[in-house]
Coordinates of N, CA, C and O in Angstrom, one line a residue:
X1 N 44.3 27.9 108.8 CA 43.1 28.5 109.3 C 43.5 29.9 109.8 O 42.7 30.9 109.8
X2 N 44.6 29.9 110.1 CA 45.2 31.4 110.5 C 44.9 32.6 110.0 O 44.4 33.6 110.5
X3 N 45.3 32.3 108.7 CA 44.9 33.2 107.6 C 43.8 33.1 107.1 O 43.7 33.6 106.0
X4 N 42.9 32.7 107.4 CA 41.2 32.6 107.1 C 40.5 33.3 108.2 O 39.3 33.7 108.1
X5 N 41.2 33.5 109.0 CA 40.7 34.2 110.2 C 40.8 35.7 110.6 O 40.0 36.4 111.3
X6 N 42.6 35.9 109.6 CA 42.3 37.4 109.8 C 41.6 37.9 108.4 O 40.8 38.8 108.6
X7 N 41.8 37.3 107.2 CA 40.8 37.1 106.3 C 39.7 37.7 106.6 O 39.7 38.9 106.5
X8 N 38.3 37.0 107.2 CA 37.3 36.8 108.4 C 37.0 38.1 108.8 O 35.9 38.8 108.5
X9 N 38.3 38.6 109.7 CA 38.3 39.9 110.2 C 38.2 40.7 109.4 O 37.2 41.4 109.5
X10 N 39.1 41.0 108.4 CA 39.5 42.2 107.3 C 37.6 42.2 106.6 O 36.9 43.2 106.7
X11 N 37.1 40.9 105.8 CA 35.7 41.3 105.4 C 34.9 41.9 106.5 O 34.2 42.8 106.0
X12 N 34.8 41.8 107.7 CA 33.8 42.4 108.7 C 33.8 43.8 108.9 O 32.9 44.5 109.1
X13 N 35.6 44.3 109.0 CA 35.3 45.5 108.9 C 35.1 46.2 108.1 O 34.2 47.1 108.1
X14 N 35.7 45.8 107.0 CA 35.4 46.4 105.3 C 34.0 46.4 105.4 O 33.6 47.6 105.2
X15 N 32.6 45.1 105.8 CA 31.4 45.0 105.8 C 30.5 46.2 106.8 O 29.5 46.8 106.6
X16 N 31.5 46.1 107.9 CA 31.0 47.6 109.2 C 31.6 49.2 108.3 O 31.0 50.2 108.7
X17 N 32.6 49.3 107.4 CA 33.2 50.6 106.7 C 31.8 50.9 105.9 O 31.0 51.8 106.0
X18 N 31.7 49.9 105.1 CA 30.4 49.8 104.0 C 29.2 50.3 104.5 O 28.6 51.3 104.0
X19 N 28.8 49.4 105.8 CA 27.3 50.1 106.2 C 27.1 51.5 107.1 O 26.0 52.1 107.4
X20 N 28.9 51.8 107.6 CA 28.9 53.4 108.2 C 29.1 54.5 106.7 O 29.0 55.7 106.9
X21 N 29.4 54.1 105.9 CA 29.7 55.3 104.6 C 28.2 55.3 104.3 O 27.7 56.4 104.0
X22 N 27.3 54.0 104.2 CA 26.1 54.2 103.6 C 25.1 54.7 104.5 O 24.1 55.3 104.1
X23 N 25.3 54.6 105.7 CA 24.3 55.5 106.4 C 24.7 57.3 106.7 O 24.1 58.3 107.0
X24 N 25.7 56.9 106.3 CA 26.2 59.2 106.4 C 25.8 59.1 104.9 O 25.4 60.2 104.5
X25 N 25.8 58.3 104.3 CA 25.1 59.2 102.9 C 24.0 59.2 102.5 O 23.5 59.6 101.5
X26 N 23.5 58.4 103.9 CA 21.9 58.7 103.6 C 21.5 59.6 104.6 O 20.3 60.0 104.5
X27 N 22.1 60.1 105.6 CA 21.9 61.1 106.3 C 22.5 62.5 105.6 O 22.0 63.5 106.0
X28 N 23.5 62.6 104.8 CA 24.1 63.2 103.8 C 23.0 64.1 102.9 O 22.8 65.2 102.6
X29 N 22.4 62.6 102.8 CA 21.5 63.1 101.1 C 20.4 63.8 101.5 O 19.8 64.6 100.7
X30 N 20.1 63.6 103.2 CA 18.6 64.8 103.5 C 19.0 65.8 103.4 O 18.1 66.5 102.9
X31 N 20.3 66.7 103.8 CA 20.5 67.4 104.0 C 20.4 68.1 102.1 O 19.7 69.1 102.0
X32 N 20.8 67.7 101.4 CA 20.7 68.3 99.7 C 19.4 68.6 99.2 O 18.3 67.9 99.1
X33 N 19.7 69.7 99.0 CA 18.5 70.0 98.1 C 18.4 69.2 96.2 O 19.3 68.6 95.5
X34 N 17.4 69.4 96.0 CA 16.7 68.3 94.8 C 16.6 70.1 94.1 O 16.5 71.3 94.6
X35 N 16.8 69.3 92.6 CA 17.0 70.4 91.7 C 15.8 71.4 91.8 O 16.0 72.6 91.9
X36 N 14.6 70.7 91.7 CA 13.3 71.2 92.0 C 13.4 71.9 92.9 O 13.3 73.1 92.5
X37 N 13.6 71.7 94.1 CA 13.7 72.1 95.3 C 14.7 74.2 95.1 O 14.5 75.3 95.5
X38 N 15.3 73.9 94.6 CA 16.5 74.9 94.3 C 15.8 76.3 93.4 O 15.8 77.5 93.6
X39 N 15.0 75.1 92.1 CA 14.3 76.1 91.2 C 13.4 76.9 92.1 O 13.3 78.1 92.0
X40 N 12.8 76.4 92.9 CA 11.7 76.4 93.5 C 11.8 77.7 94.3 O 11.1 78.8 94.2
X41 N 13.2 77.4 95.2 CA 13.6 78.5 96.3 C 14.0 79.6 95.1 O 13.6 80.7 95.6
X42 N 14.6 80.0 93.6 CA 14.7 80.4 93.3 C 13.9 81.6 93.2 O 14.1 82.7 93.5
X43 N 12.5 80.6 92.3 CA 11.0 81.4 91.8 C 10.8 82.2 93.4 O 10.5 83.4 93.4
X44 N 11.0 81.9 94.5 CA 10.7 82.6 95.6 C 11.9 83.8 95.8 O 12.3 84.5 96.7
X45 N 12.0 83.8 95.2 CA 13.5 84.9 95.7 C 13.0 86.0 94.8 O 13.0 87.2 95.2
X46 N 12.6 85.5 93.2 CA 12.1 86.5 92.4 C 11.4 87.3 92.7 O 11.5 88.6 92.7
X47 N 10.2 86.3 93.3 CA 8.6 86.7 93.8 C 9.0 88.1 94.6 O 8.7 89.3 94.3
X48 N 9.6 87.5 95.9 CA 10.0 88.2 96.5 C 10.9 89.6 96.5 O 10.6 90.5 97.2
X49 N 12.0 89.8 95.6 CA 12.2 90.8 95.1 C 11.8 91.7 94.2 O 12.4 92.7 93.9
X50 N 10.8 91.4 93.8 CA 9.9 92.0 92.9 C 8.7 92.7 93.7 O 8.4 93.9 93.7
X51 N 8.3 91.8 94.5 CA 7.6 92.6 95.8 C 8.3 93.5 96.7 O 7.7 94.4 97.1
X52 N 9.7 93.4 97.1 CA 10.6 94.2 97.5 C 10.5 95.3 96.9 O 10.3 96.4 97.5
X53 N 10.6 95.1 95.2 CA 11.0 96.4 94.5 C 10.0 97.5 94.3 O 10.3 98.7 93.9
X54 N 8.5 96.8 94.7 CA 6.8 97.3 94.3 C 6.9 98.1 95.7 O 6.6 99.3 95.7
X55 N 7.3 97.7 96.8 CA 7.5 98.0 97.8 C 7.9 99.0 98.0 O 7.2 99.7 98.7
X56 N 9.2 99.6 97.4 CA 10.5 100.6 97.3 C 9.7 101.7 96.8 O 9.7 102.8 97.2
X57 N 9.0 101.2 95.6 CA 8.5 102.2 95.1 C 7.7 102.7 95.8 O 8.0 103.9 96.0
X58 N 6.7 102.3 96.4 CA 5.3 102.7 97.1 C 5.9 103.6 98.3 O 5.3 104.6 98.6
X59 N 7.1 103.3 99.2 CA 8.1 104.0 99.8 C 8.3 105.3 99.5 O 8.1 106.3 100.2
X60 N 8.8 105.4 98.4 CA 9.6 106.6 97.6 C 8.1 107.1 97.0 O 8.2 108.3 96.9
X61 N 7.0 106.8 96.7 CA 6.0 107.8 96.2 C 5.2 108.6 97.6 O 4.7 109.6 97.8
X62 N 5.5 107.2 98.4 CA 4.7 108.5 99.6 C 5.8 109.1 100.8 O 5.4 109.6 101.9
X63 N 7.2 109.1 100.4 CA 8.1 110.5 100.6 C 7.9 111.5 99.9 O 8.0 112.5 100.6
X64 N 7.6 111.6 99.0 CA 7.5 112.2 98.2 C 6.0 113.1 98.6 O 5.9 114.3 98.9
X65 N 5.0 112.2 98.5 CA 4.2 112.8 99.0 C 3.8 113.4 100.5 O 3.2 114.4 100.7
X66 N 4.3 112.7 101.3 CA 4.8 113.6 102.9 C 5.6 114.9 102.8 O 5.4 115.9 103.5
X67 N 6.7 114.9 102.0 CA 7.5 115.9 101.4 C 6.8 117.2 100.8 O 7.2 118.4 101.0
X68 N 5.5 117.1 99.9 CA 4.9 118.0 99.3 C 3.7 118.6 100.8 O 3.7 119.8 101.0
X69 N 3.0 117.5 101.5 CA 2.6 117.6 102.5 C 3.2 118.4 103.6 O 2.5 119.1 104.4
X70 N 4.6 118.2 103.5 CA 4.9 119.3 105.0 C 5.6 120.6 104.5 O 5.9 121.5 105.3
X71 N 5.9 120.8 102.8 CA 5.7 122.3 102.3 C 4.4 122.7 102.9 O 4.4 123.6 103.8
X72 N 3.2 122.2 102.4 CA 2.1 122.8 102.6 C 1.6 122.9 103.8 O 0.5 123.5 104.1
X73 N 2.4 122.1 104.7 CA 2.2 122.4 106.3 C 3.1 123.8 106.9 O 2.7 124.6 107.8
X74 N 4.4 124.0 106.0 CA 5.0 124.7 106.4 C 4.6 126.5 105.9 O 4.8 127.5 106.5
X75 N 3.7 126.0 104.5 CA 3.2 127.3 104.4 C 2.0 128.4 104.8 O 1.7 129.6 104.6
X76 N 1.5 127.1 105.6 CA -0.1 126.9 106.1 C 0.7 128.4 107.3 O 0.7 129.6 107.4
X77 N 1.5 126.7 108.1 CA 1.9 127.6 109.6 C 2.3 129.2 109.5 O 1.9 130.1 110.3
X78 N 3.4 129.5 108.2 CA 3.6 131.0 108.2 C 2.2 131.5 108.1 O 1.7 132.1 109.1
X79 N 1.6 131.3 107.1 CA 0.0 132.1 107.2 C -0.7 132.3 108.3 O -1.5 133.2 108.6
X80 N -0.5 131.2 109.1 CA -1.2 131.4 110.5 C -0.1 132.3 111.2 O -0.4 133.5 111.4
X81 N 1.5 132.0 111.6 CA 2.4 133.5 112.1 C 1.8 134.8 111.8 O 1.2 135.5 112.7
X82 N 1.9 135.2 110.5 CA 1.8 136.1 109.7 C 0.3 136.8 110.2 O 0.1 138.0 110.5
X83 N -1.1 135.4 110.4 CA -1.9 135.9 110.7 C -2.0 136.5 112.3 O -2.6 137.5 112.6
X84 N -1.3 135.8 113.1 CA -1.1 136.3 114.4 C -0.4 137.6 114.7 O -0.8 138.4 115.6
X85 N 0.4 137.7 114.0 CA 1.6 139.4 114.1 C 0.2 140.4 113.6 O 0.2 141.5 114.1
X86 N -0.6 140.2 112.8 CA -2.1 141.0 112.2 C -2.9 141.3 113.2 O -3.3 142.5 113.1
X87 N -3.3 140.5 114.2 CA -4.0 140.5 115.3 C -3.6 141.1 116.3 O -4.3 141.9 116.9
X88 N -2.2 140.6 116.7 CA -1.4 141.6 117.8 C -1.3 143.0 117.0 O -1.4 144.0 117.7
X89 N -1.1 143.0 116.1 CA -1.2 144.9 115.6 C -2.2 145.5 115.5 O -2.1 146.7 115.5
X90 N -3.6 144.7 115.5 CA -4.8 144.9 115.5 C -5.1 145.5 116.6 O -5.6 146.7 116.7
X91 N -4.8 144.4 117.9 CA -5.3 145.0 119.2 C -4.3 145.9 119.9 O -4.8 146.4 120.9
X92 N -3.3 146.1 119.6 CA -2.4 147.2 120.2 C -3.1 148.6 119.3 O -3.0 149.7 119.9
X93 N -3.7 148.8 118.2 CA -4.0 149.8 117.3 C -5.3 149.9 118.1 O -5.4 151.0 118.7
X94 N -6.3 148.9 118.3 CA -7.4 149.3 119.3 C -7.4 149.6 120.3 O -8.3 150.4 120.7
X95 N -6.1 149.1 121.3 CA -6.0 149.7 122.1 C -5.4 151.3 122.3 O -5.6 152.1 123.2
X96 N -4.9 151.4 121.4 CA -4.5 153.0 121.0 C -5.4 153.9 120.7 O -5.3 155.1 120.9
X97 N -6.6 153.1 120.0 CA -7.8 154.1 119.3 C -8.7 154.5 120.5 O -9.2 155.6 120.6
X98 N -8.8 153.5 121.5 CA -9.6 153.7 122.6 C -8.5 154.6 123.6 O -9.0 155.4 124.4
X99 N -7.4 154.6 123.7 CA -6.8 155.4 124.9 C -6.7 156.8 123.6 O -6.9 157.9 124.2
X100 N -6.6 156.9 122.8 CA -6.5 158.7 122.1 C -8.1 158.9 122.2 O -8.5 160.0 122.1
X101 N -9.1 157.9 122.3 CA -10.8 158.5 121.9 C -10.9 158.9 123.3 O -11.8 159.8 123.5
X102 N -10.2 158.4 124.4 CA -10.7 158.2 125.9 C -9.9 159.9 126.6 O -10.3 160.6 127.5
X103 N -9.2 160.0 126.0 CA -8.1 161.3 126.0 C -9.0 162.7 125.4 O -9.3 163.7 126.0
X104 N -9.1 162.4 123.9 CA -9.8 162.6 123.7 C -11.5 163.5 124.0 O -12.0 164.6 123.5
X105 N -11.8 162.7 124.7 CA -13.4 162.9 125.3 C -12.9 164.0 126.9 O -13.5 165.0 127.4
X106 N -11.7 163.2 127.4 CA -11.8 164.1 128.5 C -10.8 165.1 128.2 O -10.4 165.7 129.2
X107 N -10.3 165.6 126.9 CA -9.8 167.2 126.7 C -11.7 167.5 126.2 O -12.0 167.6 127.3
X108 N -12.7 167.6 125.6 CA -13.6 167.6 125.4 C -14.3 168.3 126.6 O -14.7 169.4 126.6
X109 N -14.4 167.4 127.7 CA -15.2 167.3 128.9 C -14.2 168.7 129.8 O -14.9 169.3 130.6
X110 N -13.1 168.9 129.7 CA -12.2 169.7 130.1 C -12.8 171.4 129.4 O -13.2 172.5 129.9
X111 N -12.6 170.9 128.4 CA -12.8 172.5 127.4 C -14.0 172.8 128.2 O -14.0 173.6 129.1
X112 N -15.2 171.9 127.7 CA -16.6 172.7 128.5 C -16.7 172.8 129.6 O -17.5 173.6 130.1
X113 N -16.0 172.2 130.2 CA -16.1 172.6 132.4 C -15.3 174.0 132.0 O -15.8 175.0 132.6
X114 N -14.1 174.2 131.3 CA -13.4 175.7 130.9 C -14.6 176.5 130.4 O -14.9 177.4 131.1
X115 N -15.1 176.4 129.3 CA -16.1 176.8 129.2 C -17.3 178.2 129.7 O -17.6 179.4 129.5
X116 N -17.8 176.7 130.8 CA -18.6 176.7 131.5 C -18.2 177.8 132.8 O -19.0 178.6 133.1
X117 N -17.0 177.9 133.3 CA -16.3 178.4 134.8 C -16.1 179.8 134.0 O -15.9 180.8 134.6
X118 N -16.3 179.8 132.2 CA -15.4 181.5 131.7 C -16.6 181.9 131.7 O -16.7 183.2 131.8
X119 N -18.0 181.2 131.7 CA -19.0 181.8 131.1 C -19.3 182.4 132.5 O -19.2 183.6 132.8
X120 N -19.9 181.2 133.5 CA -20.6 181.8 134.9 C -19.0 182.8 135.3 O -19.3 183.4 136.3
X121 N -18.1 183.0 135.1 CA -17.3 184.3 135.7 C -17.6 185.6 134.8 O -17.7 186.7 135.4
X122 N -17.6 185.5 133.7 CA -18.0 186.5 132.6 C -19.5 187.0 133.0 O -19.8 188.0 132.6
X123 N -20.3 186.2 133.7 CA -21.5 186.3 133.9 C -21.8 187.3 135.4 O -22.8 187.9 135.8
X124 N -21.0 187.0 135.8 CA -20.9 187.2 137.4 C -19.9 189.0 137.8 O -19.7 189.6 138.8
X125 N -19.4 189.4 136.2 CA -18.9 190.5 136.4 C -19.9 191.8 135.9 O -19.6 192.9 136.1

């Protein structure tokens, strides 16, 4: 019986080895993906870099167009510079036309008060 008994023992554990290998491979097996499953993740990867790539582009066309945009911001702004330096020369030139008209008027107003003092003394001799 001796030997029927370790016998006995050696099937039980071999029978406990058997039902711990078969539950890690069935916890095993969730973890795997199914061929399907794989293709699947595949077609999404395409999808997706293809949308990436539509993306890239639409990126790169409106650099492109922000780029052409802030030339024409940048040539705008000189035109307005350019128009400002016009204005300031404008009103420093008005200002000059009115101080030589103002100058002007009073060598005018000067001559005839001169005038006026040669005539009544010329008058008076």
């Amino acid at each position: 019986m001796l030997g029927f008994d370790k016998y006995d023992d050696l099937i039980d554990k071999i029978d406990k080895m058997i039902e711990t290998t078969k539950n890690a491979a069935v916890t095993l097996s969730g973890f795997l993906l199914g061929a399907e499953v794989v293709i699947e993740y595949k077609e999404q990867i395409e999808t997706l870099g293809a949308d990436l790539k539509a993306k890239a582009e639409t990126v790169a066309a409106l650099k492109l167009d922000l780029n052409g945009k802030q030339v024409i911001k940048t040539e705008r702004a000189s035109v307005v510079n350019s128009l400002d330096k016009k204005r300031i020369l404008h009103t420093k030139l008005g200002t000059s036309i009115t101080a030589t008209e103002t100058s002007i008027k009073n060598t005018e107003d000067l001559l005839v008060s001169y005038e006026k003092d040669q005539r009544v003394g010329n008058s008076r001799r």
